[in-house]
Amino acid sequence: MRDHSEMDLMLKGYGLTTAKILYHFPDHPHLLQSFIWQDYDLAPKFPVLIKFIEFWKAELDGPLHSVVYTHQKLIAPNEWRKVDGEFVLH
C-alpha cells in the first residue's frame, strides 16, 4: 500500500483509521500500556488493521487487552469533480 500516494488511497475509498490498543506489560501482566496506531484502511473489513493486529499477536510479547478504533473517510468519491474550465475575474 505504501507505493500509492495518500490522495490516490483516499480516492480509492480509503479513510484514516486510528486504533487505541491496550496491552499487558510482558514483565508485569497486571499493568496496562496504551499504543496509538494510525494508517489508511478500508471500512468495514479493515484489512490493514487486521494485518497489524495479527502481526502484534505473532511477533510482540505484550498480549492484547483491547482495541478501540475509529475511521473517517477524508474524501468521498462524490466530493471530487473534474474542472474543465476557469474564469478569471479581476
PDB file of C-alpha atoms in Angstrom:
ATOM      1  CA  MET A   1       0.000   0.000   0.000  1.00  0.00           C
ATOM      2  CA  ARG A   2       2.945   2.365   0.518  1.00  0.00           C
ATOM      3  CA  ASP A   3       3.516   2.649  -3.249  1.00  0.00           C
ATOM      4  CA  HIS A   4       0.365   4.802  -3.562  1.00  0.00           C
ATOM      5  CA  SER A   5       0.110   8.436  -2.589  1.00  0.00           C
ATOM      6  CA  GLU A   6      -2.273   9.433   0.185  1.00  0.00           C
ATOM      7  CA  MET A   7      -4.534  11.180  -2.352  1.00  0.00           C
ATOM      8  CA  ASP A   8      -4.725   8.026  -4.506  1.00  0.00           C
ATOM      9  CA  LEU A   9      -5.708   5.981  -1.466  1.00  0.00           C
ATOM     10  CA  MET A  10      -8.404   8.471  -0.448  1.00  0.00           C
ATOM     11  CA  LEU A  11      -9.851   8.487  -3.965  1.00  0.00           C
ATOM     12  CA  LYS A  12      -9.976   4.682  -3.873  1.00  0.00           C
ATOM     13  CA  GLY A  13     -12.143   4.793  -0.742  1.00  0.00           C
ATOM     14  CA  TYR A  14      -9.506   4.502   1.966  1.00  0.00           C
ATOM     15  CA  GLY A  15     -10.016   6.510   5.125  1.00  0.00           C
ATOM     16  CA  LEU A  16      -7.894   7.313   8.127  1.00  0.00           C
ATOM     17  CA  THR A  17      -8.204   4.642  10.801  1.00  0.00           C
ATOM     18  CA  THR A  18      -6.984   5.280  14.339  1.00  0.00           C
ATOM     19  CA  ALA A  19      -6.790   2.483  16.887  1.00  0.00           C
ATOM     20  CA  LYS A  20      -6.108   2.722  20.615  1.00  0.00           C
ATOM     21  CA  ILE A  21      -4.554  -0.555  21.676  1.00  0.00           C
ATOM     22  CA  LEU A  22      -4.315  -1.561  25.317  1.00  0.00           C
ATOM     23  CA  TYR A  23      -1.884  -4.361  26.077  1.00  0.00           C
ATOM     24  CA  HIS A  24      -0.419  -6.078  29.111  1.00  0.00           C
ATOM     25  CA  PHE A  25       3.201  -5.414  30.041  1.00  0.00           C
ATOM     26  CA  PRO A  26       5.167  -8.623  29.369  1.00  0.00           C
ATOM     27  CA  ASP A  27       7.041  -8.423  32.709  1.00  0.00           C
ATOM     28  CA  HIS A  28       4.094  -7.085  34.734  1.00  0.00           C
ATOM     29  CA  PRO A  29       0.879  -8.571  33.294  1.00  0.00           C
ATOM     30  CA  HIS A  30      -1.323  -6.697  35.791  1.00  0.00           C
ATOM     31  CA  LEU A  31      -0.248  -3.349  34.234  1.00  0.00           C
ATOM     32  CA  LEU A  32      -1.716  -1.991  31.000  1.00  0.00           C
ATOM     33  CA  GLN A  33       0.044   0.214  28.462  1.00  0.00           C
ATOM     34  CA  SER A  34      -1.596   2.074  25.583  1.00  0.00           C
ATOM     35  CA  PHE A  35      -0.419   2.322  22.000  1.00  0.00           C
ATOM     36  CA  ILE A  36      -1.940   4.525  19.269  1.00  0.00           C
ATOM     37  CA  TRP A  37      -1.844   3.190  15.706  1.00  0.00           C
ATOM     38  CA  GLN A  38      -2.893   5.142  12.607  1.00  0.00           C
ATOM     39  CA  ASP A  39      -2.974   4.228   8.916  1.00  0.00           C
ATOM     40  CA  TYR A  40      -5.199   4.367   5.839  1.00  0.00           C
ATOM     41  CA  ASP A  41      -7.646   1.472   5.682  1.00  0.00           C
ATOM     42  CA  LEU A  42     -10.862   0.304   4.028  1.00  0.00           C
ATOM     43  CA  ALA A  43     -14.037   0.104   6.100  1.00  0.00           C
ATOM     44  CA  PRO A  44     -15.851  -2.114   7.081  1.00  0.00           C
ATOM     45  CA  LYS A  45     -13.372  -5.026   6.797  1.00  0.00           C
ATOM     46  CA  PHE A  46     -10.224  -3.079   7.866  1.00  0.00           C
ATOM     47  CA  PRO A  47      -7.618  -5.367   6.238  1.00  0.00           C
ATOM     48  CA  VAL A  48      -4.648  -3.159   7.240  1.00  0.00           C
ATOM     49  CA  LEU A  49      -5.693  -3.007  10.909  1.00  0.00           C
ATOM     50  CA  ILE A  50      -6.388  -6.760  11.000  1.00  0.00           C
ATOM     51  CA  LYS A  51      -2.952  -7.436   9.484  1.00  0.00           C
ATOM     52  CA  PHE A  52      -1.317  -5.233  12.132  1.00  0.00           C
ATOM     53  CA  ILE A  53      -3.188  -6.977  14.969  1.00  0.00           C
ATOM     54  CA  GLU A  54      -2.172 -10.388  13.602  1.00  0.00           C
ATOM     55  CA  PHE A  55       1.455  -9.184  13.436  1.00  0.00           C
ATOM     56  CA  TRP A  56       1.185  -7.967  17.051  1.00  0.00           C
ATOM     57  CA  LYS A  57      -0.151 -11.314  18.272  1.00  0.00           C
ATOM     58  CA  ALA A  58       2.524 -13.287  16.407  1.00  0.00           C
ATOM     59  CA  GLU A  59       5.613 -11.152  16.959  1.00  0.00           C
ATOM     60  CA  LEU A  60       5.258  -8.977  20.080  1.00  0.00           C
ATOM     61  CA  ASP A  61       5.407 -10.059  23.717  1.00  0.00           C
ATOM     62  CA  GLY A  62       2.676  -7.866  25.219  1.00  0.00           C
ATOM     63  CA  PRO A  63      -0.670  -9.684  24.994  1.00  0.00           C
ATOM     64  CA  LEU A  64      -3.557  -7.537  23.773  1.00  0.00           C
ATOM     65  CA  HIS A  65      -6.197  -6.417  26.235  1.00  0.00           C
ATOM     66  CA  SER A  66      -8.456  -4.412  23.904  1.00  0.00           C
ATOM     67  CA  VAL A  67      -8.574  -2.480  20.628  1.00  0.00           C
ATOM     68  CA  VAL A  68     -10.840   0.526  20.113  1.00  0.00           C
ATOM     69  CA  TYR A  69     -10.849   2.125  16.683  1.00  0.00           C
ATOM     70  CA  THR A  70     -12.388   4.949  14.705  1.00  0.00           C
ATOM     71  CA  HIS A  71     -12.493   5.506  10.960  1.00  0.00           C
ATOM     72  CA  GLN A  72     -13.020   8.679   8.938  1.00  0.00           C
ATOM     73  CA  LYS A  73     -13.224   8.957   5.179  1.00  0.00           C
ATOM     74  CA  LEU A  74     -11.389  12.123   4.288  1.00  0.00           C
ATOM     75  CA  ILE A  75     -12.559  12.378   0.691  1.00  0.00           C
ATOM     76  CA  ALA A  76     -15.659  10.690  -0.654  1.00  0.00           C
ATOM     77  CA  PRO A  77     -15.900   9.988  -4.403  1.00  0.00           C
ATOM     78  CA  ASN A  78     -18.870  12.352  -4.718  1.00  0.00           C
ATOM     79  CA  GLU A  79     -16.754  15.252  -3.386  1.00  0.00           C
ATOM     80  CA  TRP A  80     -14.284  15.060  -6.252  1.00  0.00           C
ATOM     81  CA  ARG A  81     -15.138  16.708  -9.566  1.00  0.00           C
ATOM     82  CA  LYS A  82     -13.236  17.437 -12.705  1.00  0.00           C
ATOM     83  CA  VAL A  83     -12.974  21.097 -13.649  1.00  0.00           C
ATOM     84  CA  ASP A  84     -12.999  21.728 -17.409  1.00  0.00           C
ATOM     85  CA  GLY A  85     -12.541  25.474 -17.418  1.00  0.00           C
ATOM     86  CA  GLU A  86     -11.780  28.505 -15.334  1.00  0.00           C
ATOM     87  CA  PHE A  87     -12.957  32.113 -15.365  1.00  0.00           C
ATOM     88  CA  VAL A  88     -10.522  34.696 -14.087  1.00  0.00           C
ATOM     89  CA  LEU A  89     -12.044  37.864 -12.608  1.00  0.00           C
ATOM     90  CA  HIS A  90     -10.015  40.908 -11.705  1.00  0.00           C
TER      91      HIS A  90
END
